[in-house]
Amino acid sequence: MATGQPTNSDATASTSAQGQRPGTPSGRYISRSEIQSEKSLAEFLVQMDDYAPIIPDALTDYYLAQAGFECTDVRIKRLLALATQKFISDVTTDAFQYNRIRQQASKEKKFHSKDRKTVLNMDDLSAALAEYGVNIKKPEYFS
């Protein structure tokens, strides 16, 4: 064995010494939590096949193309549409809370109507979006 070639047992020993598993593609050990998370992700992506988000696929495709995102997997596009839907839902919920706070302040001024409808106001929307780092301002009007 003086040829300089490592024997089979030498290769296994050096692989084990580096903490790598010879059978995995990356050569590292896979923990149970990683296996469970991979299994959960696979199950979630299978569920995305049948899910139809509120945001239509054509609209998602259009804006992803505008952003330069290319993907042929419909499940990934639907996942992005679902994330967008969640973001919009969170912003509108926060804007509604700001509206309710403002209405309660106006009730103290004795101004209230029984048939008052909730209207999305630009002030409420800009306050809600500011929480997420999106700053919008009303356009300045010139007279």
C-alpha atoms as a PDB file:
ATOM      1  CA  MET A   1       0.000   0.000   0.000  1.00  0.00           C
ATOM      2  CA  ALA A   2       2.878   2.310  -0.584  1.00  0.00           C
ATOM      3  CA  THR A   3       1.377   3.651  -3.826  1.00  0.00           C
ATOM      4  CA  GLY A   4      -0.013   6.774  -2.178  1.00  0.00           C
ATOM      5  CA  GLN A   5      -3.589   5.812  -2.995  1.00  0.00           C
ATOM      6  CA  PRO A   6      -5.923   5.897   0.016  1.00  0.00           C
ATOM      7  CA  THR A   7      -7.638   2.650   0.764  1.00  0.00           C
ATOM      8  CA  ASN A   8     -11.384   2.297   1.177  1.00  0.00           C
ATOM      9  CA  SER A   9     -11.067   2.335   4.982  1.00  0.00           C
ATOM     10  CA  ASP A  10      -8.896   5.488   4.819  1.00  0.00           C
ATOM     11  CA  ALA A  11     -11.566   7.336   2.786  1.00  0.00           C
ATOM     12  CA  THR A  12     -14.293   6.328   5.226  1.00  0.00           C
ATOM     13  CA  ALA A  13     -12.180   7.423   8.187  1.00  0.00           C
ATOM     14  CA  SER A  14     -11.424  10.825   6.655  1.00  0.00           C
ATOM     15  CA  THR A  15     -15.091  11.336   5.771  1.00  0.00           C
ATOM     16  CA  SER A  16     -16.181  10.496   9.315  1.00  0.00           C
ATOM     17  CA  ALA A  17     -13.471  12.737  10.736  1.00  0.00           C
ATOM     18  CA  GLN A  18     -14.882  15.704   8.797  1.00  0.00           C
ATOM     19  CA  GLY A  19     -18.425  15.053  10.088  1.00  0.00           C
ATOM     20  CA  GLN A  20     -19.809  14.175   6.684  1.00  0.00           C
ATOM     21  CA  ARG A  21     -22.076  11.346   5.698  1.00  0.00           C
ATOM     22  CA  PRO A  22     -20.932   9.623   2.511  1.00  0.00           C
ATOM     23  CA  GLY A  23     -24.479   8.917   1.293  1.00  0.00           C
ATOM     24  CA  THR A  24     -25.848  12.484   1.272  1.00  0.00           C
ATOM     25  CA  PRO A  25     -25.265  14.840  -1.673  1.00  0.00           C
ATOM     26  CA  SER A  26     -23.780  17.580   0.502  1.00  0.00           C
ATOM     27  CA  GLY A  27     -21.942  15.044   2.584  1.00  0.00           C
ATOM     28  CA  ARG A  28     -23.470  16.183   5.908  1.00  0.00           C
ATOM     29  CA  TYR A  29     -25.767  14.648   8.460  1.00  0.00           C
ATOM     30  CA  ILE A  30     -29.473  15.472   8.256  1.00  0.00           C
ATOM     31  CA  SER A  31     -31.245  16.040  11.553  1.00  0.00           C
ATOM     32  CA  ARG A  32     -34.788  14.934  12.303  1.00  0.00           C
ATOM     33  CA  SER A  33     -36.015  18.537  12.456  1.00  0.00           C
ATOM     34  CA  GLU A  34     -34.650  19.166   8.944  1.00  0.00           C
ATOM     35  CA  ILE A  35     -36.369  16.041   7.665  1.00  0.00           C
ATOM     36  CA  GLN A  36     -39.635  17.119   9.309  1.00  0.00           C
ATOM     37  CA  SER A  37     -39.419  20.635   7.852  1.00  0.00           C
ATOM     38  CA  GLU A  38     -38.720  19.228   4.372  1.00  0.00           C
ATOM     39  CA  LYS A  39     -41.723  16.929   4.740  1.00  0.00           C
ATOM     40  CA  SER A  40     -43.934  19.819   5.899  1.00  0.00           C
ATOM     41  CA  LEU A  41     -42.805  21.984   2.967  1.00  0.00           C
ATOM     42  CA  ALA A  42     -43.523  19.194   0.495  1.00  0.00           C
ATOM     43  CA  GLU A  43     -47.015  18.701   1.957  1.00  0.00           C
ATOM     44  CA  PHE A  44     -47.663  22.455   1.834  1.00  0.00           C
ATOM     45  CA  LEU A  45     -46.610  22.691  -1.815  1.00  0.00           C
ATOM     46  CA  VAL A  46     -48.934  19.794  -2.679  1.00  0.00           C
ATOM     47  CA  GLN A  47     -51.794  21.704  -1.017  1.00  0.00           C
ATOM     48  CA  MET A  48     -50.934  24.771  -3.121  1.00  0.00           C
ATOM     49  CA  ASP A  49     -51.849  22.808  -6.271  1.00  0.00           C
ATOM     50  CA  ASP A  50     -55.539  22.896  -5.354  1.00  0.00           C
ATOM     51  CA  TYR A  51     -55.588  26.320  -3.670  1.00  0.00           C
ATOM     52  CA  ALA A  52     -56.929  29.273  -5.619  1.00  0.00           C
ATOM     53  CA  PRO A  53     -55.855  32.534  -3.960  1.00  0.00           C
ATOM     54  CA  ILE A  54     -58.021  35.649  -4.086  1.00  0.00           C
ATOM     55  CA  ILE A  55     -55.443  37.313  -6.326  1.00  0.00           C
ATOM     56  CA  PRO A  56     -55.867  35.711  -9.779  1.00  0.00           C
ATOM     57  CA  ASP A  57     -52.964  33.832 -11.343  1.00  0.00           C
ATOM     58  CA  ALA A  58     -52.983  36.121 -14.393  1.00  0.00           C
ATOM     59  CA  LEU A  59     -52.512  39.198 -12.202  1.00  0.00           C
ATOM     60  CA  THR A  60     -49.733  37.485 -10.266  1.00  0.00           C
ATOM     61  CA  ASP A  61     -48.036  36.456 -13.524  1.00  0.00           C
ATOM     62  CA  TYR A  62     -48.255  40.011 -14.862  1.00  0.00           C
ATOM     63  CA  TYR A  63     -46.637  41.667 -11.850  1.00  0.00           C
ATOM     64  CA  LEU A  64     -44.010  38.955 -11.464  1.00  0.00           C
ATOM     65  CA  ALA A  65     -43.088  39.443 -15.126  1.00  0.00           C
ATOM     66  CA  GLN A  66     -42.899  43.216 -14.556  1.00  0.00           C
ATOM     67  CA  ALA A  67     -40.478  42.583 -11.694  1.00  0.00           C
ATOM     68  CA  GLY A  68     -38.375  40.231 -13.848  1.00  0.00           C
ATOM     69  CA  PHE A  69     -39.275  37.082 -11.903  1.00  0.00           C
ATOM     70  CA  GLU A  70     -39.394  33.962 -14.054  1.00  0.00           C
ATOM     71  CA  CYS A  71     -40.835  30.770 -12.631  1.00  0.00           C
ATOM     72  CA  THR A  72     -42.765  27.956 -14.261  1.00  0.00           C
ATOM     73  CA  ASP A  73     -43.936  26.381 -10.999  1.00  0.00           C
ATOM     74  CA  VAL A  74     -47.548  27.476 -10.391  1.00  0.00           C
ATOM     75  CA  ARG A  75     -47.279  26.534  -6.715  1.00  0.00           C
ATOM     76  CA  ILE A  76     -44.527  29.094  -6.114  1.00  0.00           C
ATOM     77  CA  LYS A  77     -46.556  31.792  -7.872  1.00  0.00           C
ATOM     78  CA  ARG A  78     -49.577  30.933  -5.740  1.00  0.00           C
ATOM     79  CA  LEU A  79     -47.421  31.041  -2.641  1.00  0.00           C
ATOM     80  CA  LEU A  80     -46.340  34.578  -3.568  1.00  0.00           C
ATOM     81  CA  ALA A  81     -49.989  35.502  -4.220  1.00  0.00           C
ATOM     82  CA  LEU A  82     -50.886  34.130  -0.792  1.00  0.00           C
ATOM     83  CA  ALA A  83     -48.128  36.193   0.840  1.00  0.00           C
ATOM     84  CA  THR A  84     -49.398  39.284  -0.987  1.00  0.00           C
ATOM     85  CA  GLN A  85     -52.941  38.545   0.152  1.00  0.00           C
ATOM     86  CA  LYS A  86     -51.712  38.272   3.752  1.00  0.00           C
ATOM     87  CA  PHE A  87     -49.847  41.577   3.481  1.00  0.00           C
ATOM     88  CA  ILE A  88     -52.903  43.376   2.096  1.00  0.00           C
ATOM     89  CA  SER A  89     -55.069  41.832   4.800  1.00  0.00           C
ATOM     90  CA  ASP A  90     -52.705  42.976   7.544  1.00  0.00           C
ATOM     91  CA  VAL A  91     -52.512  46.525   6.170  1.00  0.00           C
ATOM     92  CA  THR A  92     -56.292  46.868   5.847  1.00  0.00           C
ATOM     93  CA  THR A  93     -56.825  45.473   9.352  1.00  0.00           C
ATOM     94  CA  ASP A  94     -54.374  48.006  10.757  1.00  0.00           C
ATOM     95  CA  ALA A  95     -55.999  50.818   8.752  1.00  0.00           C
ATOM     96  CA  PHE A  96     -59.389  49.771  10.144  1.00  0.00           C
ATOM     97  CA  GLN A  97     -57.991  49.953  13.669  1.00  0.00           C
ATOM     98  CA  TYR A  98     -56.685  53.466  13.008  1.00  0.00           C
ATOM     99  CA  ASN A  99     -60.123  54.402  11.658  1.00  0.00           C
ATOM    100  CA  ARG A 100     -61.831  53.102  14.798  1.00  0.00           C
ATOM    101  CA  ILE A 101     -59.446  55.075  17.013  1.00  0.00           C
ATOM    102  CA  ARG A 102     -60.167  58.215  15.003  1.00  0.00           C
ATOM    103  CA  GLN A 103     -63.937  57.610  15.200  1.00  0.00           C
ATOM    104  CA  GLN A 104     -63.773  57.158  18.966  1.00  0.00           C
ATOM    105  CA  ALA A 105     -61.950  60.466  19.227  1.00  0.00           C
ATOM    106  CA  SER A 106     -64.683  62.133  17.156  1.00  0.00           C
ATOM    107  CA  LYS A 107     -67.387  60.670  19.436  1.00  0.00           C
ATOM    108  CA  GLU A 108     -65.851  62.654  22.278  1.00  0.00           C
ATOM    109  CA  LYS A 109     -66.650  65.764  20.254  1.00  0.00           C
ATOM    110  CA  LYS A 110     -70.334  64.717  20.210  1.00  0.00           C
ATOM    111  CA  PHE A 111     -70.239  64.066  16.490  1.00  0.00           C
ATOM    112  CA  HIS A 112     -71.660  60.686  15.626  1.00  0.00           C
ATOM    113  CA  SER A 113     -74.211  59.290  13.290  1.00  0.00           C
ATOM    114  CA  LYS A 114     -76.078  56.045  13.679  1.00  0.00           C
ATOM    115  CA  ASP A 115     -75.706  54.984  10.019  1.00  0.00           C
ATOM    116  CA  ARG A 116     -72.059  55.919   9.670  1.00  0.00           C
ATOM    117  CA  LYS A 117     -70.142  53.620   7.316  1.00  0.00           C
ATOM    118  CA  THR A 118     -66.469  52.838   7.611  1.00  0.00           C
ATOM    119  CA  VAL A 119     -64.471  54.350   4.764  1.00  0.00           C
ATOM    120  CA  LEU A 120     -60.813  53.673   4.052  1.00  0.00           C
ATOM    121  CA  ASN A 121     -59.168  57.021   4.576  1.00  0.00           C
ATOM    122  CA  MET A 122     -55.777  58.024   3.183  1.00  0.00           C
ATOM    123  CA  ASP A 123     -54.592  59.100   6.635  1.00  0.00           C
ATOM    124  CA  ASP A 124     -55.470  55.713   8.120  1.00  0.00           C
ATOM    125  CA  LEU A 125     -53.880  53.851   5.195  1.00  0.00           C
ATOM    126  CA  SER A 126     -50.650  55.854   5.343  1.00  0.00           C
ATOM    127  CA  ALA A 127     -50.388  55.281   9.125  1.00  0.00           C
ATOM    128  CA  ALA A 128     -50.914  51.531   8.648  1.00  0.00           C
ATOM    129  CA  LEU A 129     -48.376  51.317   5.821  1.00  0.00           C
ATOM    130  CA  ALA A 130     -45.831  53.295   7.849  1.00  0.00           C
ATOM    131  CA  GLU A 131     -45.741  50.366  10.301  1.00  0.00           C
ATOM    132  CA  TYR A 132     -44.474  48.174   7.448  1.00  0.00           C
ATOM    133  CA  GLY A 133     -41.905  50.675   6.228  1.00  0.00           C
ATOM    134  CA  VAL A 134     -43.939  51.967   3.279  1.00  0.00           C
ATOM    135  CA  ASN A 135     -44.158  55.739   3.343  1.00  0.00           C
ATOM    136  CA  ILE A 136     -46.866  57.370   1.277  1.00  0.00           C
ATOM    137  CA  LYS A 137     -48.013  60.948   1.301  1.00  0.00           C
ATOM    138  CA  LYS A 138     -50.989  62.755  -0.074  1.00  0.00           C
ATOM    139  CA  PRO A 139     -50.245  64.693  -3.219  1.00  0.00           C
ATOM    140  CA  GLU A 140     -49.903  68.408  -2.676  1.00  0.00           C
ATOM    141  CA  TYR A 141     -52.721  70.393  -4.194  1.00  0.00           C
ATOM    142  CA  PHE A 142     -51.981  73.677  -5.827  1.00  0.00           C
ATOM    143  CA  SER A 143     -54.601  76.353  -6.169  1.00  0.00           C
END
